[in-house]
mmCIF file of C-alpha atoms and ligand atoms in Angstrom:
data_model
loop_
_atom_site.group_PDB
_atom_site.id
_atom_site.type_symbol
_atom_site.label_atom_id
_atom_site.label_comp_id
_atom_site.label_asym_id
_atom_site.label_seq_id
_atom_site.Cartn_x
_atom_site.Cartn_y
_atom_site.Cartn_z
ATOM 1 C CA MET A 17 85.968 104.761 120.655
ATOM 2 C CA GLU A 18 88.052 108.026 119.589
ATOM 3 C CA VAL A 19 88.046 108.584 115.696
ATOM 4 C CA ILE A 20 90.836 110.798 114.787
ATOM 5 C CA ILE A 21 90.086 112.183 111.002
ATOM 6 C CA CYS A 22 93.208 113.108 109.139
ATOM 7 C CA PRO A 23 93.401 115.203 105.870
ATOM 8 C CA ASP A 24 95.830 112.549 104.400
ATOM 9 C CA ALA A 25 97.902 109.109 104.577
ATOM 10 C CA GLU A 26 100.879 110.657 105.589
ATOM 11 C CA ARG A 27 99.193 112.509 108.644
ATOM 12 C CA VAL A 28 97.431 109.345 109.414
ATOM 13 C CA GLY A 29 100.954 108.046 109.982
ATOM 14 C CA GLU A 30 102.101 110.779 112.167
ATOM 15 C CA ILE A 31 99.198 110.865 114.325
ATOM 16 C CA ALA A 32 98.785 107.405 114.818
ATOM 17 C CA ALA A 33 102.687 107.081 115.555
ATOM 18 C CA ALA A 34 102.415 109.912 117.999
ATOM 19 C CA LYS A 35 99.280 108.015 119.653
ATOM 20 C CA VAL A 36 101.640 104.882 120.118
ATOM 21 C CA ALA A 37 104.734 106.928 121.116
ATOM 22 C CA GLN A 38 102.555 108.380 123.992
ATOM 23 C CA ILE A 39 101.251 105.139 125.382
ATOM 24 C CA ALA A 40 104.875 103.596 124.708
ATOM 25 C CA ASN A 41 106.494 106.510 126.739
ATOM 26 C CA ARG A 42 103.927 106.315 129.657
ATOM 27 C CA VAL A 43 104.352 102.584 129.553
ATOM 28 C CA GLY A 44 108.217 102.628 129.697
ATOM 29 C CA PRO A 45 111.199 100.842 127.774
ATOM 30 C CA ARG A 46 110.031 97.428 128.346
ATOM 31 C CA VAL A 47 106.700 98.130 126.381
ATOM 32 C CA VAL A 48 105.059 95.455 124.520
ATOM 33 C CA LEU A 49 103.762 96.263 121.119
ATOM 34 C CA GLY A 50 101.256 94.406 119.099
ATOM 35 C CA VAL A 51 102.089 94.641 115.440
ATOM 36 C CA ALA A 52 100.249 94.288 112.206
ATOM 37 C CA THR A 53 101.238 93.725 108.872
ATOM 38 C CA GLY A 54 99.694 95.261 105.787
ATOM 39 C CA SER A 55 100.297 98.595 103.861
ATOM 40 C CA SER A 56 98.141 100.810 106.247
ATOM 41 C CA PRO A 57 100.762 100.899 109.078
ATOM 42 C CA LEU A 58 103.814 101.318 107.238
ATOM 43 C CA ALA A 59 104.070 105.323 107.443
ATOM 44 C CA LEU A 60 103.169 104.963 111.327
ATOM 45 C CA TYR A 61 106.334 102.418 111.677
ATOM 46 C CA ALA A 62 108.034 105.019 109.727
ATOM 47 C CA ARG A 63 107.286 107.805 112.239
ATOM 48 C CA LEU A 64 107.896 105.566 115.031
ATOM 49 C CA ALA A 65 111.422 104.819 113.755
ATOM 50 C CA ASP A 66 111.852 108.564 113.350
ATOM 51 C CA ARG A 67 111.320 109.000 116.970
ATOM 52 C CA VAL A 68 113.571 106.174 117.973
ATOM 53 C CA ARG A 69 116.238 107.816 116.017
ATOM 54 C CA ALA A 70 115.590 111.272 117.349
ATOM 55 C CA GLY A 71 115.588 109.775 120.959
ATOM 56 C CA THR A 72 112.262 110.569 121.904
ATOM 57 C CA LEU A 73 111.034 106.989 122.011
ATOM 58 C CA ASP A 74 112.942 103.971 123.496
ATOM 59 C CA LEU A 75 111.968 100.570 122.343
ATOM 60 C CA SER A 76 115.447 99.025 123.479
ATOM 61 C CA GLU A 77 113.797 96.649 125.695
ATOM 62 C CA ALA A 78 110.568 96.506 124.230
ATOM 63 C CA SER A 79 108.981 93.406 122.845
ATOM 64 C CA ALA A 80 106.357 92.782 120.184
ATOM 65 C CA PHE A 81 103.831 89.852 119.276
ATOM 66 C CA ALA A 82 102.390 89.965 115.460
ATOM 67 C CA LEU A 83 99.033 89.509 114.689
ATOM 68 C CA ASP A 84 99.127 86.846 112.237
ATOM 69 C CA GLU A 85 100.889 84.720 109.882
ATOM 70 C CA TYR A 86 100.209 82.414 106.842
ATOM 71 C CA VAL A 87 100.589 78.663 107.273
ATOM 72 C CA GLY A 88 102.876 76.936 104.960
ATOM 73 C CA LEU A 89 104.937 79.848 103.690
ATOM 74 C CA PRO A 90 108.720 79.367 104.711
ATOM 75 C CA VAL A 91 109.681 82.050 107.328
ATOM 76 C CA THR A 92 112.133 83.327 104.429
ATOM 77 C CA HIS A 93 109.205 84.095 101.931
ATOM 78 C CA PRO A 94 109.227 87.780 101.639
ATOM 79 C CA GLU A 95 105.275 87.532 101.853
ATOM 80 C CA SER A 96 105.504 85.659 104.969
ATOM 81 C CA TYR A 97 104.570 87.679 108.158
ATOM 82 C CA HIS A 98 107.696 86.597 109.814
ATOM 83 C CA ASP A 99 109.974 88.283 107.145
ATOM 84 C CA THR A 100 107.481 91.261 106.608
ATOM 85 C CA ILE A 101 107.554 92.363 110.476
ATOM 86 C CA ARG A 102 111.410 91.801 110.362
ATOM 87 C CA ARG A 103 111.427 94.349 107.438
ATOM 88 C CA THR A 104 109.031 96.869 108.443
ATOM 89 C CA VAL A 105 109.109 96.352 112.290
ATOM 90 C CA THR A 106 111.915 94.896 114.070
ATOM 91 C CA GLU A 107 114.729 96.533 111.870
ATOM 92 C CA PRO A 108 113.582 100.183 111.495
ATOM 93 C CA LEU A 109 112.652 100.399 115.120
ATOM 94 C CA GLY A 110 115.681 98.684 116.329
ATOM 95 C CA LEU A 111 114.066 95.963 118.479
ATOM 96 C CA GLU A 112 115.583 92.827 119.820
ATOM 97 C CA PRO A 113 114.552 90.198 117.180
ATOM 98 C CA SER A 114 114.440 87.487 120.148
ATOM 99 C CA ARG A 115 111.804 89.923 121.550
ATOM 100 C CA VAL A 116 109.767 89.952 118.372
ATOM 101 C CA HIS A 117 107.250 87.106 118.155
ATOM 102 C CA VAL A 118 104.987 85.562 115.169
ATOM 103 C CA PRO A 119 102.646 82.764 115.166
ATOM 104 C CA ASN A 120 104.212 79.487 113.948
ATOM 105 C CA GLY A 121 102.654 79.028 110.558
ATOM 106 C CA GLN A 122 105.374 76.247 109.767
ATOM 107 C CA ALA A 123 103.907 74.056 112.295
ATOM 108 C CA THR A 124 102.057 70.980 111.475
ATOM 109 C CA GLY A 125 99.747 68.136 112.719
ATOM 110 C CA VAL A 126 99.229 68.678 116.718
ATOM 111 C CA ASP A 127 101.900 71.464 116.534
ATOM 112 C CA LEU A 128 99.454 73.610 114.294
ATOM 113 C CA GLU A 129 96.625 73.009 116.758
ATOM 114 C CA LEU A 130 98.844 74.047 119.708
ATOM 115 C CA ALA A 131 100.755 76.907 118.156
ATOM 116 C CA GLY A 132 97.366 79.583 118.976
ATOM 117 C CA PRO A 133 97.406 78.320 122.695
ATOM 118 C CA ARG A 134 101.132 78.790 122.775
ATOM 119 C CA TYR A 135 100.878 81.905 121.230
ATOM 120 C CA GLU A 136 98.648 83.241 123.907
ATOM 121 C CA GLU A 137 100.837 81.856 126.855
ATOM 122 C CA ALA A 138 103.703 83.842 125.226
ATOM 123 C CA ILE A 139 101.769 86.938 125.168
ATOM 124 C CA LYS A 140 100.678 86.578 128.754
ATOM 125 C CA ALA A 141 104.036 85.603 129.868
ATOM 126 C CA ALA A 142 105.311 89.043 128.608
ATOM 127 C CA GLY A 143 102.664 90.815 130.630
ATOM 128 C CA GLY A 144 99.928 91.318 127.632
ATOM 129 C CA VAL A 145 100.163 93.750 124.867
ATOM 130 C CA ASP A 146 100.039 97.595 125.993
ATOM 131 C CA VAL A 147 99.248 98.817 122.589
ATOM 132 C CA GLN A 148 97.932 96.830 119.607
ATOM 133 C CA ILE A 149 98.490 98.316 116.128
ATOM 134 C CA LEU A 150 95.908 97.327 113.631
ATOM 135 C CA GLY A 151 94.994 97.615 109.903
ATOM 136 C CA ILE A 152 91.394 96.679 108.583
ATOM 137 C CA GLY A 153 90.320 94.709 105.631
ATOM 138 C CA GLY A 154 87.737 95.650 103.218
ATOM 139 C CA ASN A 155 85.554 92.844 104.569
ATOM 140 C CA GLY A 156 85.898 94.248 108.054
ATOM 141 C CA HIS A 157 88.547 92.001 109.428
ATOM 142 C CA VAL A 158 91.572 92.380 111.936
ATOM 143 C CA GLY A 159 94.364 90.287 112.188
ATOM 144 C CA PHE A 160 92.888 87.397 109.921
ATOM 145 C CA ASN A 161 89.430 87.074 111.765
ATOM 146 C CA GLU A 162 87.177 86.847 108.851
ATOM 147 C CA PRO A 163 83.452 87.626 108.924
ATOM 148 C CA THR A 164 81.982 85.196 111.536
ATOM 149 C CA SER A 165 84.779 85.073 113.833
ATOM 150 C CA SER A 166 83.612 84.528 117.263
ATOM 151 C CA LEU A 167 83.882 88.146 119.155
ATOM 152 C CA SER A 168 85.674 86.069 122.103
ATOM 153 C CA SER A 169 88.136 84.086 119.621
ATOM 154 C CA ARG A 170 91.559 83.522 120.816
ATOM 155 C CA THR A 171 94.543 82.980 118.740
ATOM 156 C CA ARG A 172 93.879 79.806 116.121
ATOM 157 C CA LEU A 173 94.074 78.198 112.989
ATOM 158 C CA LYS A 174 91.774 80.051 110.404
ATOM 159 C CA THR A 175 90.775 79.876 107.144
ATOM 160 C CA LEU A 176 91.343 82.744 104.880
ATOM 161 C CA ALA A 177 88.054 84.478 102.778
ATOM 162 C CA ALA A 178 88.172 84.449 99.272
ATOM 163 C CA GLN A 179 88.035 88.074 99.236
ATOM 164 C CA THR A 180 90.859 88.150 101.263
ATOM 165 C CA ARG A 181 92.913 86.042 99.386
ATOM 166 C CA GLN A 182 92.037 87.982 96.126
ATOM 167 C CA ASP A 183 92.711 91.249 98.157
ATOM 168 C CA ASN A 184 96.462 89.766 99.035
ATOM 169 C CA ALA A 185 97.035 88.140 95.727
ATOM 170 C CA ARG A 186 98.802 91.534 94.599
ATOM 171 C CA PHE A 187 101.722 90.304 97.206
ATOM 172 C CA PHE A 188 101.830 86.968 95.347
ATOM 173 C CA ASN A 189 102.556 88.042 91.503
ATOM 174 C CA ASP A 190 98.914 88.595 91.240
ATOM 175 C CA ASN A 191 98.428 84.804 91.369
ATOM 176 C CA ILE A 192 95.528 83.935 93.853
ATOM 177 C CA ASP A 193 96.880 80.034 93.823
ATOM 178 C CA GLU A 194 100.061 81.379 95.322
ATOM 179 C CA VAL A 195 98.124 82.829 98.401
ATOM 180 C CA PRO A 196 98.049 80.345 101.071
ATOM 181 C CA THR A 197 94.465 79.028 102.094
ATOM 182 C CA GLN A 198 95.184 78.967 105.998
ATOM 183 C CA CYS A 199 96.642 81.370 108.501
ATOM 184 C CA LEU A 200 97.270 81.764 112.455
ATOM 185 C CA THR A 201 95.648 84.741 113.913
ATOM 186 C CA GLN A 202 95.286 86.309 117.365
ATOM 187 C CA GLY A 203 91.417 86.016 117.933
ATOM 188 C CA LEU A 204 89.073 89.185 118.362
ATOM 189 C CA GLY A 205 89.153 88.281 122.314
ATOM 190 C CA THR A 206 93.045 88.265 122.254
ATOM 191 C CA ILE A 207 92.914 91.862 120.744
ATOM 192 C CA LEU A 208 90.273 93.098 122.787
ATOM 193 C CA ASP A 209 92.506 92.379 125.761
ATOM 194 C CA ALA A 210 95.282 94.790 124.713
ATOM 195 C CA ARG A 211 95.146 97.707 127.074
ATOM 196 C CA ASN A 212 95.239 99.994 123.870
ATOM 197 C CA ALA A 213 94.206 99.625 120.414
ATOM 198 C CA VAL A 214 95.059 102.132 117.685
ATOM 199 C CA LEU A 215 93.866 101.074 113.991
ATOM 200 C CA VAL A 216 94.780 103.280 110.835
ATOM 201 C CA ALA A 217 92.777 103.059 107.520
ATOM 202 C CA ASN A 218 93.518 105.159 104.389
ATOM 203 C CA GLY A 219 91.095 105.445 100.840
ATOM 204 C CA GLU A 220 87.638 105.089 99.824
ATOM 205 C CA GLY A 221 88.200 101.465 99.713
ATOM 206 C CA LYS A 222 87.826 101.078 103.182
ATOM 207 C CA ALA A 223 85.038 103.533 103.950
ATOM 208 C CA ALA A 224 82.430 101.032 103.884
ATOM 209 C CA ALA A 225 84.284 98.914 106.573
ATOM 210 C CA ILE A 226 85.162 101.981 108.724
ATOM 211 C CA ALA A 227 81.402 103.255 109.040
ATOM 212 C CA ALA A 228 80.599 99.405 109.904
ATOM 213 C CA MET A 229 83.107 99.454 112.362
ATOM 214 C CA VAL A 230 82.227 102.512 114.049
ATOM 215 C CA GLU A 231 78.790 103.091 113.401
ATOM 216 C CA GLY A 232 77.420 100.026 112.754
ATOM 217 C CA PRO A 233 76.193 96.993 114.996
ATOM 218 C CA VAL A 234 78.741 95.018 117.218
ATOM 219 C CA THR A 235 78.607 91.875 114.803
ATOM 220 C CA SER A 236 80.827 88.980 113.643
ATOM 221 C CA MET A 237 79.854 89.876 110.167
ATOM 222 C CA CYS A 238 82.144 93.066 110.624
ATOM 223 C CA PRO A 239 84.752 91.562 113.067
ATOM 224 C CA ALA A 240 86.508 95.111 113.587
ATOM 225 C CA SER A 241 83.083 96.205 115.137
ATOM 226 C CA VAL A 242 84.455 94.308 118.375
ATOM 227 C CA LEU A 243 86.363 97.473 118.862
ATOM 228 C CA GLN A 244 83.292 99.140 120.041
ATOM 229 C CA LEU A 245 83.686 97.112 123.098
ATOM 230 C CA HIS A 246 87.160 98.365 123.853
ATOM 231 C CA PRO A 247 87.744 101.303 126.501
ATOM 232 C CA HIS A 248 90.868 102.609 124.688
ATOM 233 C CA ALA A 249 90.553 102.197 120.998
ATOM 234 C CA THR A 250 91.708 105.263 118.958
ATOM 235 C CA ILE A 251 90.679 104.984 115.141
ATOM 236 C CA VAL A 252 92.751 107.150 112.735
ATOM 237 C CA VAL A 253 91.688 107.680 109.358
ATOM 238 C CA ASP A 254 92.213 109.830 106.174
ATOM 239 C CA GLU A 255 89.123 111.829 104.875
ATOM 240 C CA ALA A 256 88.706 109.182 102.243
ATOM 241 C CA ALA A 257 88.459 106.229 104.571
ATOM 242 C CA ALA A 258 86.078 108.762 106.780
ATOM 243 C CA SER A 259 83.704 109.650 104.168
ATOM 244 C CA ARG A 260 80.807 107.192 105.202
ATOM 245 C CA LEU A 261 80.875 108.161 108.669
ATOM 246 C CA THR A 262 77.571 110.047 109.614
ATOM 247 C CA MET A 263 79.486 111.412 112.984
ATOM 248 C CA SER A 264 82.316 112.805 111.274
ATOM 249 C CA ASP A 265 81.913 116.607 112.621
ATOM 250 C CA TYR A 266 81.543 115.108 115.979
ATOM 251 C CA PHE A 267 84.783 113.375 115.717
ATOM 252 C CA LYS A 268 86.371 116.307 114.603
ATOM 253 C CA LEU A 269 84.843 118.552 117.114
ATOM 254 C CA ALA A 270 85.730 116.075 120.048
ATOM 255 C CA TYR A 271 89.576 115.869 118.688
ATOM 256 C CA ALA A 272 89.873 119.500 118.937
ATOM 257 C CA SER A 273 88.181 119.638 122.400
ATOM 258 C CA LEU A 274 90.682 117.431 123.757
ATOM 259 C CA PRO A 275 92.578 118.523 127.273
ATOM 260 C CA PRO A 276 96.102 119.559 126.807
ATOM 261 C CA TRP A 277 97.422 116.361 128.445
ATOM 262 C CA GLN A 278 95.818 114.231 125.768
ATOM 263 C CA ARG A 279 96.896 116.012 122.985
ATOM 264 C CA LEU A 280 99.233 114.366 120.546
ATOM 265 C CA ASP A 281 102.885 115.801 119.953
ATOM 266 C CA VAL A 282 103.270 116.185 116.462
HETATM 267 C C1 LIG B 325 96.152 91.846 105.902
HETATM 268 C C2 LIG B 325 96.380 91.818 107.235
HETATM 269 C C3 LIG B 325 95.728 92.374 108.024
HETATM 270 C C4 LIG B 325 95.530 93.591 107.499
HETATM 271 C C5 LIG B 325 94.791 93.937 106.397
HETATM 272 C C6 LIG B 325 94.850 95.114 105.506
HETATM 273 O O1 LIG B 325 95.175 90.216 105.136
HETATM 274 N N1 LIG B 325 96.238 90.129 107.882
HETATM 275 O O2 LIG B 325 96.161 92.506 109.262
HETATM 276 O O3 LIG B 325 95.198 94.723 108.368
HETATM 277 O O4 LIG B 325 95.327 92.755 105.297
HETATM 278 O O5 LIG B 325 95.848 95.336 104.741
HETATM 279 P P1 LIG B 325 96.235 96.758 104.240
HETATM 280 O O6 LIG B 325 96.642 97.503 105.113
HETATM 281 O O7 LIG B 325 97.529 96.253 103.127
HETATM 282 O O8 LIG B 325 95.077 97.098 103.281
#
């Protein structure tokens, strides 16, 4: 696990975007991105958009797969992940909308059961995800894989944890009753299959989850800790989110010692 500690959230966005761009440029224009919602990756997307505008990153033939979606929200609801991904990823990065995929949270009955396996098939048909962008929940979730999610889970229907619904109530008029109770989410096994993972986090509120993910045991009680098993996971955090790491001096030394060809162009 590579951990990069930045002075502030703005720098987290710049460094994480540089990492994603480095991978995307190595793969080429048909890169497959895994994209996350939440506030944490917004600066990363904005800095990627700068690179697209400047002509140093070509995403014209890229495709993208979102991590998750609420069940039962209309796709036009501003808090549906369909609409959130359109606003924060598809439009700013100039992606072709038909190549941007979000799990079908509108499905019901058997179709809802099949939505996960169908999503897995679509990822496979695209050749797999080259770089998965991730945030982390205060309870250590990634996507909507709540604590106790199987470490080898695939895209499926999940029930949201009470804390997650409470955390996300801010997007629903501060009314927890408006937050959906279920979701479709890529599994931890699906996320592990991405060829690279870049996770971003900012602020004191994420410090405990970051410490558990990086320095704690691999356990389903901290779903993000599964990234310890990933061969190419990069964690980009600000000082506040890194504040409970005991190995921060080592991480800073390791980043300062990167060979020239691995340095990030920012
Ligand atoms: C949401 C999303 C996650 C995201 C997390 C943190 O519930 N499903 O993908 O990483 O919460 O969100 P934020 O970055 O706003 O703290």
